[in-house]
Tab-separated table of C-alpha atoms and ligand atoms in Angstrom:
chain	number	residue	atom	x	y	z
A	1	MET	CA	-1.473	-15.825	-54.056
A	2	ALA	CA	1.260	-13.699	-55.662
A	3	LEU	CA	1.024	-10.726	-53.270
A	4	THR	CA	1.137	-12.829	-50.098
A	5	GLY	CA	3.880	-14.941	-51.734
A	6	ILE	CA	5.958	-11.783	-52.278
A	7	ALA	CA	5.572	-10.832	-48.583
A	8	LEU	CA	6.658	-14.320	-47.461
A	9	TRP	CA	9.533	-14.323	-49.943
A	10	ALA	CA	10.734	-10.936	-48.603
A	11	PHE	CA	10.729	-12.388	-45.070
A	12	VAL	CA	12.657	-15.462	-46.200
A	13	VAL	CA	15.344	-13.352	-47.961
A	14	GLY	CA	15.726	-11.081	-44.902
A	15	HIS	CA	15.812	-14.072	-42.524
A	16	MET	CA	18.466	-15.819	-44.620
A	17	ALA	CA	20.631	-12.664	-44.664
A	18	GLY	CA	20.226	-12.253	-40.877
A	19	ASN	CA	21.242	-15.884	-40.234
A	20	LEU	CA	24.497	-15.325	-42.134
A	21	LYS	CA	25.607	-13.054	-39.280
A	22	LEU	CA	26.493	-16.271	-37.485
A	23	LEU	CA	29.549	-16.444	-39.742
A	24	LEU	CA	30.754	-13.172	-38.135
A	25	GLY	CA	30.629	-14.684	-34.644
A	26	SER	CA	28.436	-14.935	-31.558
A	27	GLU	CA	28.389	-11.211	-30.791
A	28	SER	CA	27.246	-10.334	-34.288
A	29	ILE	CA	24.274	-12.722	-34.455
A	30	ASN	CA	23.170	-12.184	-30.842
A	31	HIS	CA	23.406	-8.420	-31.281
A	32	TYR	CA	21.283	-8.707	-34.433
A	33	ALA	CA	18.676	-10.826	-32.597
A	34	GLU	CA	18.539	-8.239	-29.808
A	35	TRP	CA	18.216	-5.441	-32.379
A	36	LEU	CA	15.153	-7.212	-33.860
A	37	ARG	CA	13.493	-6.869	-30.454
A	38	GLU	CA	14.660	-3.293	-29.829
A	39	VAL	CA	14.079	-1.731	-33.248
A	40	GLY	CA	11.588	1.143	-33.081
A	41	GLN	CA	12.572	2.192	-29.540
A	42	PRO	CA	12.244	4.733	-27.965
A	43	LEU	CA	9.428	5.884	-30.258
A	44	LEU	CA	7.640	2.555	-29.789
A	45	PRO	CA	7.713	0.166	-26.827
A	46	ARG	CA	10.129	-2.789	-27.042
A	47	ALA	CA	9.252	-5.526	-29.570
A	48	VAL	CA	6.262	-3.667	-31.052
A	49	LEU	CA	7.798	-3.651	-34.540
A	50	LEU	CA	8.806	-7.311	-34.149
A	51	TRP	CA	5.227	-8.212	-33.229
A	52	THR	CA	3.918	-6.134	-36.146
A	53	MET	CA	6.138	-8.189	-38.467
A	54	ARG	CA	5.014	-11.433	-36.802
A	55	ILE	CA	1.323	-10.534	-37.185
A	56	GLY	CA	1.976	-9.542	-40.817
A	57	LEU	CA	3.678	-12.903	-41.393
A	58	ILE	CA	0.816	-14.857	-39.827
A	59	VAL	CA	-1.778	-12.937	-41.882
A	60	ALA	CA	0.263	-13.425	-45.102
A	61	THR	CA	0.613	-17.174	-44.371
A	62	VAL	CA	-3.116	-17.624	-43.653
A	63	LEU	CA	-4.094	-15.706	-46.822
A	64	HIS	CA	-1.518	-17.628	-48.898
A	65	VAL	CA	-2.889	-20.985	-47.703
A	66	HIS	CA	-6.461	-19.758	-48.184
A	67	ALA	CA	-5.704	-18.678	-51.777
A	68	ALA	CA	-4.038	-22.043	-52.458
A	69	ALA	CA	-7.063	-23.914	-51.081
A	70	ALA	CA	-9.454	-21.770	-53.163
A	71	LEU	CA	-7.355	-22.356	-56.295
A	72	THR	CA	-7.300	-26.104	-55.623
A	73	ALA	CA	-11.091	-26.144	-55.189
A	74	VAL	CA	-11.545	-24.261	-58.495
A	75	ASN	CA	-9.215	-26.705	-60.282
A	76	TRP	CA	-11.015	-29.732	-58.894
A	77	ARG	CA	-14.437	-28.315	-59.755
A	78	ALA	CA	-13.265	-27.474	-63.267
A	79	ARG	CA	-11.966	-30.990	-63.867
A	80	PRO	CA	-13.443	-33.485	-61.420
A	81	VAL	CA	-12.580	-36.455	-63.661
A	82	GLY	CA	-8.898	-35.663	-64.153
A	83	TYR	CA	-6.903	-35.345	-67.345
A	84	ALA	CA	-6.953	-37.936	-70.076
A	85	ARG	CA	-3.605	-39.677	-70.435
A	86	ARG	CA	-2.553	-37.993	-73.616
A	87	GLU	CA	-3.141	-34.418	-72.489
A	88	ASP	CA	-0.301	-32.207	-71.296
A	89	GLN	CA	-0.184	-32.659	-67.538
A	90	ARG	CA	2.782	-30.403	-66.817
A	91	ALA	CA	0.707	-27.601	-65.286
A	92	SER	CA	-1.191	-29.908	-62.933
A	93	VAL	CA	2.012	-31.689	-61.858
A	94	ALA	CA	3.582	-28.319	-60.954
A	95	ALA	CA	0.430	-27.261	-59.097
A	96	ARG	CA	0.328	-30.534	-57.152
A	97	ALA	CA	4.025	-30.198	-56.295
A	98	MET	CA	3.300	-26.676	-54.989
A	99	ARG	CA	0.510	-28.044	-52.816
A	100	TRP	CA	2.440	-30.819	-51.112
A	101	SER	CA	5.681	-28.820	-50.815
A	102	GLY	CA	3.625	-25.984	-49.281
A	103	VAL	CA	2.079	-28.325	-46.696
A	104	ALA	CA	5.513	-29.835	-45.923
A	105	LEU	CA	6.982	-26.335	-45.495
A	106	LEU	CA	4.203	-25.406	-43.067
A	107	LEU	CA	5.001	-28.508	-41.000
A	108	PHE	CA	8.696	-27.585	-41.135
A	109	VAL	CA	7.960	-24.047	-39.873
A	110	VAL	CA	6.040	-25.466	-36.877
A	111	TYR	CA	8.986	-27.764	-36.056
A	112	HIS	CA	11.443	-24.901	-36.673
A	113	LEU	CA	9.598	-22.590	-34.237
A	114	MET	CA	9.629	-25.372	-31.616
A	115	HIS	CA	13.355	-25.776	-32.270
A	116	MET	CA	14.704	-22.221	-32.562
A	117	THR	CA	12.035	-19.862	-31.149
A	118	TRP	CA	10.165	-21.652	-28.350
A	119	GLY	CA	12.941	-24.158	-27.637
A	120	THR	CA	10.517	-27.037	-26.912
A	121	ALA	CA	12.249	-29.265	-29.524
A	122	HIS	CA	15.782	-28.098	-28.636
A	123	PRO	CA	18.117	-30.086	-26.364
A	124	ASP	CA	19.519	-27.025	-24.535
A	125	PHE	CA	17.623	-23.856	-25.469
A	126	VAL	CA	18.862	-20.575	-23.976
A	127	PRO	CA	16.432	-17.647	-24.574
A	128	GLY	CA	18.225	-14.736	-26.268
A	129	ASP	CA	21.395	-16.712	-27.068
A	130	VAL	CA	20.741	-17.424	-30.751
A	131	TYR	CA	24.412	-18.330	-31.350
A	132	HIS	CA	24.339	-21.052	-28.701
A	133	ASN	CA	20.925	-22.312	-29.886
A	134	LEU	CA	22.207	-22.658	-33.456
A	135	MET	CA	25.554	-24.231	-32.498
A	136	VAL	CA	23.896	-26.830	-30.265
A	137	GLY	CA	20.824	-27.196	-32.505
A	138	PHE	CA	22.862	-28.359	-35.503
A	139	ARG	CA	25.147	-30.777	-33.673
A	140	GLY	CA	22.965	-33.710	-34.680
A	141	GLY	CA	23.033	-35.274	-38.159
A	142	LEU	CA	19.287	-35.986	-38.239
A	143	VAL	CA	18.263	-32.399	-37.430
A	144	THR	CA	20.764	-31.058	-39.975
A	145	ALA	CA	19.393	-33.477	-42.609
A	146	VAL	CA	15.788	-32.387	-41.862
A	147	TYR	CA	16.805	-28.745	-42.394
A	148	LEU	CA	18.648	-29.543	-45.632
A	149	ALA	CA	15.652	-31.480	-46.980
A	150	ALA	CA	13.333	-28.605	-46.008
A	151	MET	CA	15.589	-26.071	-47.760
A	152	ILE	CA	15.553	-28.156	-50.950
A	153	LEU	CA	11.741	-28.277	-50.763
A	154	LEU	CA	11.720	-24.523	-50.170
A	155	GLY	CA	13.854	-24.208	-53.311
A	156	PHE	CA	11.299	-26.073	-55.462
A	157	HIS	CA	8.430	-24.095	-53.970
A	158	LEU	CA	10.196	-20.751	-54.472
A	159	TRP	CA	11.346	-21.568	-57.964
A	160	HIS	CA	7.870	-22.343	-59.266
A	161	GLY	CA	6.304	-19.597	-57.110
A	162	LEU	CA	8.643	-16.887	-58.379
A	163	TRP	CA	8.097	-18.025	-61.942
A	164	SER	CA	4.285	-18.080	-61.604
A	165	MET	CA	4.203	-14.747	-59.767
A	166	PHE	CA	4.673	-12.822	-63.018
A	167	GLN	CA	1.822	-14.740	-64.636
A	168	SER	CA	-0.495	-14.043	-61.684
A	169	LEU	CA	0.335	-10.339	-61.801
A	170	GLY	CA	-0.283	-10.255	-65.542
A	171	TRP	CA	3.374	-9.559	-66.427
A	172	SER	CA	3.807	-12.387	-68.813
A	173	HIS	CA	5.056	-12.232	-72.360
A	174	PRO	CA	7.113	-14.839	-74.254
A	175	ARG	CA	9.742	-12.158	-74.915
A	176	TYR	CA	10.417	-11.845	-71.151
A	177	ASN	CA	10.344	-15.538	-70.314
A	178	GLN	CA	14.123	-15.865	-70.196
A	179	TRP	CA	14.263	-12.967	-67.677
A	180	ARG	CA	11.548	-14.576	-65.597
A	181	ARG	CA	13.478	-17.838	-65.637
A	182	ALA	CA	16.765	-16.114	-64.697
A	183	PHE	CA	15.053	-14.148	-61.901
A	184	ALA	CA	13.421	-17.267	-60.424
A	185	ILE	CA	16.641	-19.303	-60.599
A	186	PHE	CA	18.807	-16.513	-59.142
A	187	PHE	CA	16.595	-15.858	-56.100
A	188	THR	CA	15.951	-19.550	-55.499
A	189	LEU	CA	19.679	-20.351	-55.464
A	190	LEU	CA	20.451	-17.278	-53.341
A	191	VAL	CA	17.926	-18.276	-50.663
A	192	VAL	CA	18.645	-22.022	-50.668
A	193	ILE	CA	22.453	-21.684	-50.609
A	194	GLY	CA	22.289	-18.818	-48.073
A	195	PHE	CA	20.165	-20.918	-45.687
A	196	ILE	CA	22.054	-24.191	-46.194
A	197	VAL	CA	25.426	-22.591	-45.385
A	198	ILE	CA	24.539	-22.277	-41.679
A	199	PRO	CA	23.618	-25.874	-40.721
A	200	VAL	CA	26.372	-27.255	-42.992
A	201	ALA	CA	29.039	-24.937	-41.514
A	202	ILE	CA	28.007	-25.811	-37.945
A	203	PHE	CA	27.605	-29.564	-38.463
A	204	GLY	CA	30.853	-29.671	-40.449
A	205	GLY	CA	32.698	-27.867	-37.606
A	206	LEU	CA	33.656	-24.978	-39.880
A	207	VAL	CA	32.483	-22.241	-37.482
A	208	GLY	CA	33.043	-21.405	-33.791
A	209	GLU	CA	33.666	-23.711	-30.888
A	210	THR	CA	30.728	-25.713	-29.602
A	211	PRO	CA	30.057	-24.570	-26.028
B	301	HEM	C1	18.835	-23.305	-42.274
B	301	HEM	C2	17.785	-22.542	-42.266
B	301	HEM	C3	17.317	-21.712	-41.102
B	301	HEM	C4	17.957	-21.362	-39.946
B	301	HEM	C5	19.392	-21.663	-39.531
B	301	HEM	C6	17.026	-20.549	-39.177
B	301	HEM	C7	17.307	-19.991	-37.931
B	301	HEM	C8	16.380	-19.359	-37.133
B	301	HEM	C9	16.642	-18.845	-35.787
B	301	HEM	C10	17.974	-18.937	-35.056
B	301	HEM	C11	15.502	-18.279	-35.319
B	301	HEM	C12	15.283	-17.576	-33.959
B	301	HEM	C13	15.701	-16.126	-34.120
B	301	HEM	C14	15.500	-15.281	-32.865
B	301	HEM	O1	14.948	-15.732	-31.890
B	301	HEM	O2	15.904	-14.104	-32.927
B	301	HEM	C15	14.497	-18.409	-36.375
B	301	HEM	C16	13.204	-17.947	-36.293
B	301	HEM	C17	12.264	-18.091	-37.290
B	301	HEM	N1	12.437	-18.704	-38.509
B	301	HEM	FE1	14.131	-19.544	-39.195
B	301	HEM	N2	15.847	-20.439	-39.880
B	301	HEM	C18	15.969	-21.151	-41.048
B	301	HEM	C19	15.021	-21.297	-42.035
B	301	HEM	C20	13.751	-20.781	-41.977
B	301	HEM	C21	12.779	-20.883	-43.033
B	301	HEM	C22	13.009	-21.576	-44.372
B	301	HEM	C23	11.645	-20.255	-42.597
B	301	HEM	C24	10.329	-20.036	-43.287
B	301	HEM	C25	9.944	-20.651	-44.378
B	301	HEM	C26	11.914	-19.755	-41.273
B	301	HEM	C27	11.002	-19.099	-40.477
B	301	HEM	C28	11.262	-18.616	-39.210
B	301	HEM	C29	10.273	-17.912	-38.405
B	301	HEM	C30	8.823	-17.602	-38.807
B	301	HEM	C31	10.907	-17.566	-37.195
B	301	HEM	C32	10.310	-16.820	-35.990
B	301	HEM	C33	10.665	-15.347	-36.159
B	301	HEM	C34	10.129	-14.544	-34.994
B	301	HEM	O3	10.788	-14.455	-33.952
B	301	HEM	O4	9.033	-14.038	-35.121
B	301	HEM	N3	13.199	-20.087	-40.929
B	301	HEM	N4	15.063	-19.068	-37.440
């Protein structure tokens, strides 16, 4: 769970940083998107590294979901009757929140790919013109609200995930808990704020001119 989570977290941090290139203008973000397809050339054919990353992401996602399902099955087998009222239920509440936020995030990613990668859920998708796709994609209030809600969910998921990661890897000691907490909060805020900036700036008319 922790190792695949780290891989997905690394993707999310890199993706958030890449998206911020929109603030530098259309050339910057479109050039970056083109670079993602070209990187590795001429040693490797075009898009081979991009596809390697995509396959890595798919494998990490499948293994992450598989580990979550296995963990859920173990928890249910260990306690089929559920906790008595007076017992501390904090751990199971956090675990349940991870489960449903994880499922919601998966659904968001499917919608997001239809919106920004395949263009099937986009009103005017232009392949290769990421700037245009973002500027038009976040014109609507509903779409922007869906993204904001998804980023808040991502925040909860990341926060608990980053905190639990140390436990899963066996790096847990009460003396380091405040560092774990600070680490989880810092990276959660970094990712959530970094992502949210883009739809908010576009919807609020703070960047570019809509084509
Ligand atoms: C406000 C937040 C976000 C914005 C503005 C955004 C924007 C984009 C854009 C423009 C693309 C297409 C890039 C291209 O074709 O070069 C893309 C692709 C993608 N995004 Fe996001 N994204 C956001 C959040 C997320 C989150 C939270 C996740 C995952 C949890 C995610 C996962 C992906 C994936 C898997 C792709 C496909 C990458 C590929 O081409 O293989 N995105 N995103």
